[in-house]
mmCIF file of C-alpha atoms in Angstrom:
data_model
loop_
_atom_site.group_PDB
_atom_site.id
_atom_site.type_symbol
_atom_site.label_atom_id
_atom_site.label_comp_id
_atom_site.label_asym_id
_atom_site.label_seq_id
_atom_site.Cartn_x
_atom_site.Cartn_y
_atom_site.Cartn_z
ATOM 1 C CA UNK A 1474 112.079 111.863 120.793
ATOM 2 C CA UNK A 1475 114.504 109.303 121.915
ATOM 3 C CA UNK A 1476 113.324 105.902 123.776
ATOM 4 C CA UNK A 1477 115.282 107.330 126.835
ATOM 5 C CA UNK A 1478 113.276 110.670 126.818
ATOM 6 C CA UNK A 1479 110.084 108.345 126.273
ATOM 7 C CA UNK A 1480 110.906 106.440 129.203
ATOM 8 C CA UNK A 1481 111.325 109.236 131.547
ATOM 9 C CA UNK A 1482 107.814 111.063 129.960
ATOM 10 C CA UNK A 1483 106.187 108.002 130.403
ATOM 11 C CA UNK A 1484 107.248 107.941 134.256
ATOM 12 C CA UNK A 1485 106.282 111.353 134.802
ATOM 13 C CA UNK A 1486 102.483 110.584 133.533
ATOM 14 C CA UNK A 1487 102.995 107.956 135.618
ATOM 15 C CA UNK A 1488 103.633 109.754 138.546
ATOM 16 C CA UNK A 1489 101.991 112.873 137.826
ATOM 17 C CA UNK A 1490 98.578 111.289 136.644
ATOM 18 C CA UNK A 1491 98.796 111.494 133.355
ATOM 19 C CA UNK A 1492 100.942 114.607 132.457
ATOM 20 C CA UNK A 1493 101.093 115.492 128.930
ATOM 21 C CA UNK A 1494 103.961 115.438 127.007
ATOM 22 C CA UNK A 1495 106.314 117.914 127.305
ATOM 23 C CA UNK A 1496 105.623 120.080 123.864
ATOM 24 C CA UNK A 1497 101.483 120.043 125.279
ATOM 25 C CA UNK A 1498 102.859 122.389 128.087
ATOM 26 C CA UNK A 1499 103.327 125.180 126.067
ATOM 27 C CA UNK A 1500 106.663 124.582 124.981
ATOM 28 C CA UNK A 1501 106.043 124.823 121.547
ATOM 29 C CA UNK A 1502 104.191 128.078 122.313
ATOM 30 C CA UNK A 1503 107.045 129.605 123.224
ATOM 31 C CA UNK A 1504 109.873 128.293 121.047
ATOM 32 C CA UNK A 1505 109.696 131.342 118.431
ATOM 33 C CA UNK A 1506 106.046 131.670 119.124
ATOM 34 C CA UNK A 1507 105.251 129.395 117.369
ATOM 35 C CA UNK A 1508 101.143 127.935 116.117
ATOM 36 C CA UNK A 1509 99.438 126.316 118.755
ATOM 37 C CA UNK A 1510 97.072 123.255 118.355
ATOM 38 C CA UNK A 1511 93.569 123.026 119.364
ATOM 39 C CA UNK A 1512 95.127 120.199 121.833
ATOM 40 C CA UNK A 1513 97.432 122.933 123.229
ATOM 41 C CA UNK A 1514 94.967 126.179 123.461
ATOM 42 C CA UNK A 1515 92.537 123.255 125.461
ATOM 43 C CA UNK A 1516 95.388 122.183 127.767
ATOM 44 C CA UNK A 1517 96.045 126.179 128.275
ATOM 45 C CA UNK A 1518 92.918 127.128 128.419
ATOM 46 C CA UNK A 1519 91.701 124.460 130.801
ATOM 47 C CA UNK A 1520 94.753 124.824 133.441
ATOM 48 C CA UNK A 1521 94.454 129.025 133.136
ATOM 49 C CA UNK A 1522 90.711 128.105 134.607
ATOM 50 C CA UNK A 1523 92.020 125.662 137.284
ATOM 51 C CA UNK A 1524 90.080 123.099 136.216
ATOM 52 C CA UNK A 1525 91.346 119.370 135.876
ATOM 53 C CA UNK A 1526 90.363 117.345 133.227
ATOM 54 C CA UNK A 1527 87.968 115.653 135.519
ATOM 55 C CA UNK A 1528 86.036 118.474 136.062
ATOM 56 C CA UNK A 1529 86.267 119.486 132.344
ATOM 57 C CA UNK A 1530 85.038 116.115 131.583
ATOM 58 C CA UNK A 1531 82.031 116.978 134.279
ATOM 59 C CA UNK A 1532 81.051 120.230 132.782
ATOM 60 C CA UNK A 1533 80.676 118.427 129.164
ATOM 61 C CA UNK A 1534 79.594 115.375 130.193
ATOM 62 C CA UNK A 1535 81.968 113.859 128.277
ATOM 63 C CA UNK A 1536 85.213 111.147 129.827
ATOM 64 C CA UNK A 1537 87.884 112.085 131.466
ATOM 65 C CA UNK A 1538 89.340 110.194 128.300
ATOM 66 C CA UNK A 1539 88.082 111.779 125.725
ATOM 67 C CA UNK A 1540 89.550 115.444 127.350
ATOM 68 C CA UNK A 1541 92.892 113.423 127.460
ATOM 69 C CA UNK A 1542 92.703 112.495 123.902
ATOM 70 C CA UNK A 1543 91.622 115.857 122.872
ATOM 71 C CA UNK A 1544 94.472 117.645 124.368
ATOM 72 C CA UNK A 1545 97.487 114.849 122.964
ATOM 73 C CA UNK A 1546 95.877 115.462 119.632
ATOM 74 C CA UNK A 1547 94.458 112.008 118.966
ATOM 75 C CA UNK A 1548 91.072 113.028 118.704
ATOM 76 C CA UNK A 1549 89.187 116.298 118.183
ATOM 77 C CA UNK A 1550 85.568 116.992 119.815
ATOM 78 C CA UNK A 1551 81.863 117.083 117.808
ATOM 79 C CA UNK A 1552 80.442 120.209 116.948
ATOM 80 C CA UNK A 1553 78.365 120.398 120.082
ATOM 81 C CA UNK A 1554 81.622 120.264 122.300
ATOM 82 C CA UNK A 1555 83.532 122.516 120.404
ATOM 83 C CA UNK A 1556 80.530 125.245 120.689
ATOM 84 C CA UNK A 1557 80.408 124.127 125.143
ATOM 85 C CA UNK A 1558 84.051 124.916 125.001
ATOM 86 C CA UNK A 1559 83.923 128.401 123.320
ATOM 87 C CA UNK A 1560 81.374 129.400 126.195
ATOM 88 C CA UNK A 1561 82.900 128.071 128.798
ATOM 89 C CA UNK A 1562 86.212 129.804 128.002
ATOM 90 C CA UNK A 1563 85.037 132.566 126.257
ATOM 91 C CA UNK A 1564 86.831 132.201 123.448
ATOM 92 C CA UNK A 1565 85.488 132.000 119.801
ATOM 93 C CA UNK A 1566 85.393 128.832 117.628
ATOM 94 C CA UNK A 1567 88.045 130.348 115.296
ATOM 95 C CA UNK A 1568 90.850 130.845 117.927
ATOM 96 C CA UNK A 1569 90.065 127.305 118.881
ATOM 97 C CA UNK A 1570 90.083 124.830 115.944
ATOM 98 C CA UNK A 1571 92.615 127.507 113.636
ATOM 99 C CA UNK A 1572 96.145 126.531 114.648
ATOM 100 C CA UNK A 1573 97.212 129.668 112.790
ATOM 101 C CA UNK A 1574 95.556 132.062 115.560
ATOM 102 C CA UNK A 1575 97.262 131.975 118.965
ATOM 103 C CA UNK A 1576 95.202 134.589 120.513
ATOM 104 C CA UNK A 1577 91.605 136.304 120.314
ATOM 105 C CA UNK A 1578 93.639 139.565 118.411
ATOM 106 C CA UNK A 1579 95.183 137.339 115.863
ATOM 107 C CA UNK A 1580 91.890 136.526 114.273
ATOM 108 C CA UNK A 1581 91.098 139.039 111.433
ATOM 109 C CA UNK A 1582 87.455 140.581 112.330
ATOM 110 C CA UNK A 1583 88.649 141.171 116.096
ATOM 111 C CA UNK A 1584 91.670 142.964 114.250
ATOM 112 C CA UNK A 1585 89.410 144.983 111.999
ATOM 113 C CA UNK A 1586 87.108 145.811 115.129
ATOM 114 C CA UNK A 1587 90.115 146.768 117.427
ATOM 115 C CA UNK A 1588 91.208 149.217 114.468
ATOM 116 C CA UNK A 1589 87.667 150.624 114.006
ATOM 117 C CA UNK A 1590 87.160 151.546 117.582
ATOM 118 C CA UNK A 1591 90.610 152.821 118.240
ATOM 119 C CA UNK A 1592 90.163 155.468 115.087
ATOM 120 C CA UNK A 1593 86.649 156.557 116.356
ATOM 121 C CA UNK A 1594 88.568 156.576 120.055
ATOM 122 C CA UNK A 1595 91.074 158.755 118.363
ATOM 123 C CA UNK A 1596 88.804 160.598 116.462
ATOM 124 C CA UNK A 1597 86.470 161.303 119.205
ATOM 125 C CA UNK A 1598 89.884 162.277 120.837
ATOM 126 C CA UNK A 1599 90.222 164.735 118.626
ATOM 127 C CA UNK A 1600 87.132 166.530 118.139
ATOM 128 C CA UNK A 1601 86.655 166.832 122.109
ATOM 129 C CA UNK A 1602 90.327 168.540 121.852
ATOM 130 C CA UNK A 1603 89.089 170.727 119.107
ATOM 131 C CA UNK A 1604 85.558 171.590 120.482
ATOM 132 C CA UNK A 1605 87.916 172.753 123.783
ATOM 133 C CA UNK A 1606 90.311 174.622 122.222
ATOM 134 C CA UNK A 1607 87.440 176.730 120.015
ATOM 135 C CA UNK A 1608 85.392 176.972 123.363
ATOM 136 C CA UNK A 1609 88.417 178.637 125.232
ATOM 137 C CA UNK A 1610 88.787 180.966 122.616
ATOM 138 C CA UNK A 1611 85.292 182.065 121.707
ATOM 139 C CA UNK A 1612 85.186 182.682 125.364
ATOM 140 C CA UNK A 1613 88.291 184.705 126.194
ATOM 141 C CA UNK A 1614 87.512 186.759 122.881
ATOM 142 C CA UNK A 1615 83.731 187.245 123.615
ATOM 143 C CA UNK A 1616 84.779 188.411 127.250
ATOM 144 C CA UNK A 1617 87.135 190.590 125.697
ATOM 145 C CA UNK A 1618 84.744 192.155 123.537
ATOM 146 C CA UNK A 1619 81.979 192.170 127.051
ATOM 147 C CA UNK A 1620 84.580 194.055 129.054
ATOM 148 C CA UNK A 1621 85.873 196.851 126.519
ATOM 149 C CA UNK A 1622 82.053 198.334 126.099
ATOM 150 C CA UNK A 1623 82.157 198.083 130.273
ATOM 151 C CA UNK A 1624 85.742 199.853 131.123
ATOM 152 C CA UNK A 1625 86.063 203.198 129.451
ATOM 153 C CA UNK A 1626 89.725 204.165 128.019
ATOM 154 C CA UNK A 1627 91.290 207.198 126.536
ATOM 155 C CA UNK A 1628 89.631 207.556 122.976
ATOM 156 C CA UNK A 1629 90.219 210.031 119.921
ATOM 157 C CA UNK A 1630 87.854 211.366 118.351
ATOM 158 C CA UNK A 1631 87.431 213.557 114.999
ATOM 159 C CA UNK A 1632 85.930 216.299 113.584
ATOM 160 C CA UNK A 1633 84.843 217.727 110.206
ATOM 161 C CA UNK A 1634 86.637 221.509 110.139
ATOM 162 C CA UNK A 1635 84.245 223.557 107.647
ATOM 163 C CA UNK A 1636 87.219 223.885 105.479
ATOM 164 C CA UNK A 1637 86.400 220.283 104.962
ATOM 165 C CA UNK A 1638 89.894 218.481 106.941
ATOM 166 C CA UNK A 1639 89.400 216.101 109.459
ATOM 167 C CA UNK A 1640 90.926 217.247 113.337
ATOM 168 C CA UNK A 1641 91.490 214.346 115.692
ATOM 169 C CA UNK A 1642 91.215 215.564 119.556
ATOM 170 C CA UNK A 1643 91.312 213.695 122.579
ATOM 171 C CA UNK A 1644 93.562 210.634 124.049
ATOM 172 C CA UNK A 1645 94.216 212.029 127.200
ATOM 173 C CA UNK A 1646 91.233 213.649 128.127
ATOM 174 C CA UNK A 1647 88.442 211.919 126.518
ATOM 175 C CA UNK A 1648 86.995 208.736 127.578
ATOM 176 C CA UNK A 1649 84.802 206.421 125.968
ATOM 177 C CA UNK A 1650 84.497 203.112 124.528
ATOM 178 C CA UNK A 1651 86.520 201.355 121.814
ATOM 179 C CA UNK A 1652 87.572 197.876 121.618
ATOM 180 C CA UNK A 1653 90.922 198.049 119.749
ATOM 181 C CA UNK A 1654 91.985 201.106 122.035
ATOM 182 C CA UNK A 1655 90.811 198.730 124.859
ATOM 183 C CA UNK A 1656 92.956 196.206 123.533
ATOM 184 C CA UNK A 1657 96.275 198.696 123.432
ATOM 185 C CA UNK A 1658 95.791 200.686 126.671
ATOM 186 C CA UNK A 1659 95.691 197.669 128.576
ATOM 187 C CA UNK A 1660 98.462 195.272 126.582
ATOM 188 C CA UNK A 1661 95.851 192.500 125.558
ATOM 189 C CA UNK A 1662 97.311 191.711 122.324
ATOM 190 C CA UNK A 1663 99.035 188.713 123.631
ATOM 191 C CA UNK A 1664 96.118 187.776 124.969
ATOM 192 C CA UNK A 1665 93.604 188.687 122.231
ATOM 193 C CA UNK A 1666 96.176 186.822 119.903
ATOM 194 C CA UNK A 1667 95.860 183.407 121.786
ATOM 195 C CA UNK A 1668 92.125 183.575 121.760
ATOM 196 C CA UNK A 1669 91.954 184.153 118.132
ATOM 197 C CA UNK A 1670 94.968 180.790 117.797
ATOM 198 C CA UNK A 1671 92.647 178.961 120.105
ATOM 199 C CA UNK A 1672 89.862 179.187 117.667
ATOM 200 C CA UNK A 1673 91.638 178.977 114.332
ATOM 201 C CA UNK A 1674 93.601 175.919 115.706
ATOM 202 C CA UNK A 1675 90.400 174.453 117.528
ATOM 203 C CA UNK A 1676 88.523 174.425 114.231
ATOM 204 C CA UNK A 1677 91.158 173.073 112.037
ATOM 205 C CA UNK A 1678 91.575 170.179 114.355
ATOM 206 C CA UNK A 1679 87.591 169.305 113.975
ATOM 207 C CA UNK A 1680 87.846 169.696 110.415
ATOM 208 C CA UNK A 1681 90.852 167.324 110.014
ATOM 209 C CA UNK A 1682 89.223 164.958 112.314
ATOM 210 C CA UNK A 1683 85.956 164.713 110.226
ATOM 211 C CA UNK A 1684 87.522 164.569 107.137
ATOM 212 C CA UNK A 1685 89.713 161.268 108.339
ATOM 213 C CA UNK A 1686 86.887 160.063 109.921
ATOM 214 C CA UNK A 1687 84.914 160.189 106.598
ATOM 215 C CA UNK A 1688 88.214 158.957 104.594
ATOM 216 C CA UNK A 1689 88.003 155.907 106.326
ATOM 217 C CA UNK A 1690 84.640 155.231 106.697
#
């Protein structure tokens, strides 16, 4: 930084009691997004609350001084502060003192957590899709089944000749009960077809679901 620059930053702070200089902020946050200090994420953290460094200083019951030094870098907080920060922010330790981790999802367990409860998401996902889809199909078959021993259709039936051959009589005359004739007289097969896909597809989709879920686990 030039003397002239430093000039004009040191009237600013001046005027604007005690502004930061210009990389605290968030310049440097988002010049090719790059790591942020603990001095930075405090400044951020503390003006995304509305709180001024006064109050900060208030709810630590520390100087307005030491918040000032804290966020320029020229200092860093005890233990105990660092621990009354996390709470008040609601932000873990890690995100705060790592200059590495810009946000909560950078740090490594909250990654692995995010990616456990988006595959059971997607896995619940999944088997809810798959219990449906083998529901639907049961159903539509099982009513099938129901409604062919209820609704009578043209049947054939067969006797034994005592010459020992085999006559088949009826179809137009004879009614009875018989699902595949059921099926044909009243053009279900479409329909009987997607009830039987329902169920084959509904069960592979469980079975694929279970078997990532176990993969990964």
């Amino acid at each position: 930084m030039t003397k002239g620059l430093q000039l004009i930053v040191a009237k600013l702070q001046g005027l604007c009691g005690g502004l930061q200089p210009l990389k605290m902020l968030g310049f440097r946050k988002n010049i090719g997004g790059a790591n942020m200090t603990f001095g930075e994420k405090l400044q951020f953290l503390r003006k995304q609350k509305g709180f001024s460094q006064e109050r900060l200083s208030q709810q630590l019951t520390v100087s307005r001084q030491a918040i000032s030094k804290w966020e320029l870098g020229e200092s860093l907080p005890d233990t105990e502060n660092v621990i009354q920060l996390s709470k008040l922010f609601s932000v873990s330790i890690d995100y705060l003192l790592n200059d590495n981790i810009c946000s909560e999802a950078d740090i490594p367990a909250v990654q692995h957590n995010t990616t456990v409860l988006q595959d059971k998401f997607h896995s619940t996902i999944q088997l809810v899709i798959g219990f449906i889809c083998s529901a639907i199909g049961c159903a539509g078959s099982i009513t099938l089944i129901v409604l062919s021993t209820m609704i009578k259709v043209h049947v054939e039936k067969k006797r034994i000749l005592p010459d020992g051959s085999v006559q088949y009589y009826g179809g137009g005359d004879i009614l009875g009960y018989d699902f595949w004739k059921f099926i044909s007289e009243y053009r279900l097969q479409a329909l009987l077809f997607i009830c039987i896909i329902l169920v084959i597809a509904g069960l592979a989709i469980i079975w694929v679901s279970k078997k990532t879920a176990k993969t990964k686990s």
